[in-house]
Structure formats: structure tokens, C-alpha cells
Coordinates of N, CA and C in Angstrom, one line a residue:
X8 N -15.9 34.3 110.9 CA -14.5 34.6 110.6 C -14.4 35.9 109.8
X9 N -13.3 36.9 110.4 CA -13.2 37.8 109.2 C -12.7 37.9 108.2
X10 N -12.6 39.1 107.7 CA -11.6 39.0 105.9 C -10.3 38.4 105.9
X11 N -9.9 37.4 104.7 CA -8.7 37.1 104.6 C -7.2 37.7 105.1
X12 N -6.8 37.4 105.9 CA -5.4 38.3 106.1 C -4.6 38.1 104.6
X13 N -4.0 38.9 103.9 CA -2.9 38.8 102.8 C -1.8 39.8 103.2
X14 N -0.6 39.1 103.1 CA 0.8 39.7 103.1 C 0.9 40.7 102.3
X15 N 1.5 41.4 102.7 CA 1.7 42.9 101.9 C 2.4 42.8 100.3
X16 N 3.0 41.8 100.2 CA 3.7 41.5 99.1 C 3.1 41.1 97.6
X17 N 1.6 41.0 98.2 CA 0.9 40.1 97.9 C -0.1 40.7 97.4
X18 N -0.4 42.0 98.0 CA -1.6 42.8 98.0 C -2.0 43.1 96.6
X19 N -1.3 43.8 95.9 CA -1.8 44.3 94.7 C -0.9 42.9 93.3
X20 N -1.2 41.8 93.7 CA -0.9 41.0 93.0 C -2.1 40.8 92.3
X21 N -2.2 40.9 91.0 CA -3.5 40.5 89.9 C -4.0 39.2 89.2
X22 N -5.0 38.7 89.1 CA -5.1 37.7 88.4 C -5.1 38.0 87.0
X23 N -4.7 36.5 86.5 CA -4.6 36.7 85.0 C -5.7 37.5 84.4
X24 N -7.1 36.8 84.9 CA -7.8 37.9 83.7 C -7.9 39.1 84.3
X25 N -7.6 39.7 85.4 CA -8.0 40.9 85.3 C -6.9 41.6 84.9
X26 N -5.5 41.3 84.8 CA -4.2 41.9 83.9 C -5.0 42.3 82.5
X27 N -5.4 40.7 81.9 CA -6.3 41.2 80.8 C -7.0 42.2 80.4
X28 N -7.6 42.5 81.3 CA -8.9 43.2 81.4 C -8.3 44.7 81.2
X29 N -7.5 44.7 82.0 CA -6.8 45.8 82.5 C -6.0 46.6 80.8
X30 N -5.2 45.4 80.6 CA -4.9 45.7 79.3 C -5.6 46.1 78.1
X31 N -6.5 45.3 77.7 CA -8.0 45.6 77.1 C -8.2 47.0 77.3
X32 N -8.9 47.3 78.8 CA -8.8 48.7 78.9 C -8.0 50.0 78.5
X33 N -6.9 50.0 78.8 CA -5.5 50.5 78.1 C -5.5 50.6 76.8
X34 N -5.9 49.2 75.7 CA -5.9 50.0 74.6 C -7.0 50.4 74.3
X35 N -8.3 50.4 74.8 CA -9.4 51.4 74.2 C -9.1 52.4 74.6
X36 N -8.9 52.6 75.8 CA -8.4 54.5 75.9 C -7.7 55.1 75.1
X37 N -6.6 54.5 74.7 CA -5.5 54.6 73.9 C -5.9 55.1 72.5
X38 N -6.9 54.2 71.9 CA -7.7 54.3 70.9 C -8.4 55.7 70.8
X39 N -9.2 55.7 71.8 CA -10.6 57.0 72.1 C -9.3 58.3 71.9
X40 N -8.3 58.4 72.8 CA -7.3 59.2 73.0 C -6.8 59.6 71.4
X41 N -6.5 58.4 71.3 CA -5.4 59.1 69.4 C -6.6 59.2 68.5
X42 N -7.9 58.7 68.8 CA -8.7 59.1 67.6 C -8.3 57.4 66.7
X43 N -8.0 56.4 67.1 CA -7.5 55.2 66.3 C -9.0 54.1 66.4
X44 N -8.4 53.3 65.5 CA -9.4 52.0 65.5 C -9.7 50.9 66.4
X45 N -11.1 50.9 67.2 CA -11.2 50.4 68.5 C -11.5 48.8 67.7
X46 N -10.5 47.8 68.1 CA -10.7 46.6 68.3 C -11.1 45.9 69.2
X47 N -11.1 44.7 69.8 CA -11.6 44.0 68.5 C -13.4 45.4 68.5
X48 N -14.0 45.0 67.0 CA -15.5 46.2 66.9 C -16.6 45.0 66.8
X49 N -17.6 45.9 66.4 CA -18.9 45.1 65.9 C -18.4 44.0 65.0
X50 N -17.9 43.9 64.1 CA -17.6 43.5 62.4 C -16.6 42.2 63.1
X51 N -16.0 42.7 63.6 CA -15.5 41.1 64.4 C -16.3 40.2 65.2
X52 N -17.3 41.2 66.1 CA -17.8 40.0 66.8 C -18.9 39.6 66.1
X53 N -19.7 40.3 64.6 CA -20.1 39.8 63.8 C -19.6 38.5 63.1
X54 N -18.5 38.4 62.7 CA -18.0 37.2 61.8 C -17.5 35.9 62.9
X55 N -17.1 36.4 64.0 CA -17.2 35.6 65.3 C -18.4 34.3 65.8
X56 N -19.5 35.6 65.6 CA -20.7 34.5 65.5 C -21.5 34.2 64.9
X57 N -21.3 34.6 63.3 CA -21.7 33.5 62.4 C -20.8 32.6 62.2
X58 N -19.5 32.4 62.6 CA -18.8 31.4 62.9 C -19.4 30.4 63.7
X59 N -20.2 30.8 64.9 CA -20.4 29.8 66.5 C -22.1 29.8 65.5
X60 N -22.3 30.4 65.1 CA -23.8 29.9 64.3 C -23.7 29.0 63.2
X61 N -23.1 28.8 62.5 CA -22.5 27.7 61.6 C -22.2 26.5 62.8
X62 N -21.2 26.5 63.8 CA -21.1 25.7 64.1 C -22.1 25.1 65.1
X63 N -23.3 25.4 65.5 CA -24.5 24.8 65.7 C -25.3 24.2 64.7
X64 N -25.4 24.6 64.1 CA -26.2 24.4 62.8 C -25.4 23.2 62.4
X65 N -24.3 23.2 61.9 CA -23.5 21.9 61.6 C -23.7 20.5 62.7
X66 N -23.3 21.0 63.8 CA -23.8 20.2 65.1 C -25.4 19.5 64.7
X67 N -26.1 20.1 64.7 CA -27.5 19.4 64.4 C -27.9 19.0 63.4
X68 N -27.7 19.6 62.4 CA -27.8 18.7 61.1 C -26.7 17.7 60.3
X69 N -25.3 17.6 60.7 CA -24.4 16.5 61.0 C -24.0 17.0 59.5
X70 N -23.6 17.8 59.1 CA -23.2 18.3 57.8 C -22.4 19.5 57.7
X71 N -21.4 19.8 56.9 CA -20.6 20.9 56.7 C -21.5 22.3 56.4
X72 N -21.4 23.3 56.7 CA -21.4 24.6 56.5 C -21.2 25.2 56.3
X73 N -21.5 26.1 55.1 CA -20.4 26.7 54.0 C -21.0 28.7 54.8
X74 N -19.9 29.0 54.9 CA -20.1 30.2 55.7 C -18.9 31.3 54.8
X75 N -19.7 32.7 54.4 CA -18.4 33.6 54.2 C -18.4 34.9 55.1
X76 N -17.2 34.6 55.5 CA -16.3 35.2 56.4 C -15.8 36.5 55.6

């Protein structure tokens, strides 16, 4: 069978995450462009995952985790 036939209407219709993605993209350039603060950075996905590392650690030892954020 060949490639899907899609209606013209249809064609450049996007899925949600790549709108995302798309958007994402948009404001890093945006950023690079003005010279501004690229979000989310390091320092977020730093506190991100000692967040998801706490909550392992909690998971196996069946106890609260005192974490600063």
C-alpha cells in the first residue's frame, strides 16, 4: 500500500505536541535574538530532579524527604 492519502485541508494540521514544540522553539530564538533569559535553564531542570530524586528515595525507604528547593 502506498502513503496515506490526506485532504488538503488537512495537510498542514499539527499535532499537539509538535504546536508545543514549535512554540518552545519560538521562544528560544526569541530569547537568543533579544539577548533575554532562556527558560526553562539548567537551575530548573536541576531542582526538577532533585525533586524526582527525593521522590525515589521516598518510594524505597517509605519515608518523607526533606529536600531544599
Amino acid at each position: 500500500s502506498g502513503p496515506k492519502l490526506v485532504h488538503k485541508s488537512q495537510r498542514w494540521r499539527l499535532h499537539t505536541r509538535e504546536r508545543r514544540t514549535l512554540l518552545v522553539l519560538g521562544d528560544f530564538l526569541m530569547a537568543v535574538a533579544e539577548n533575554g533569559k532562556i527558560t526553562p535553564d539548567f537551575s530548573d531542570g536541576y531542582k526538577c530532579q532533585r525533586v524526582l530524586d527525593a521522590v525515589m528515595e521516598s518510594s524505597r525507604s517509605r519515608k518523607w524527604i526533606d529536600i531544599q528547593v
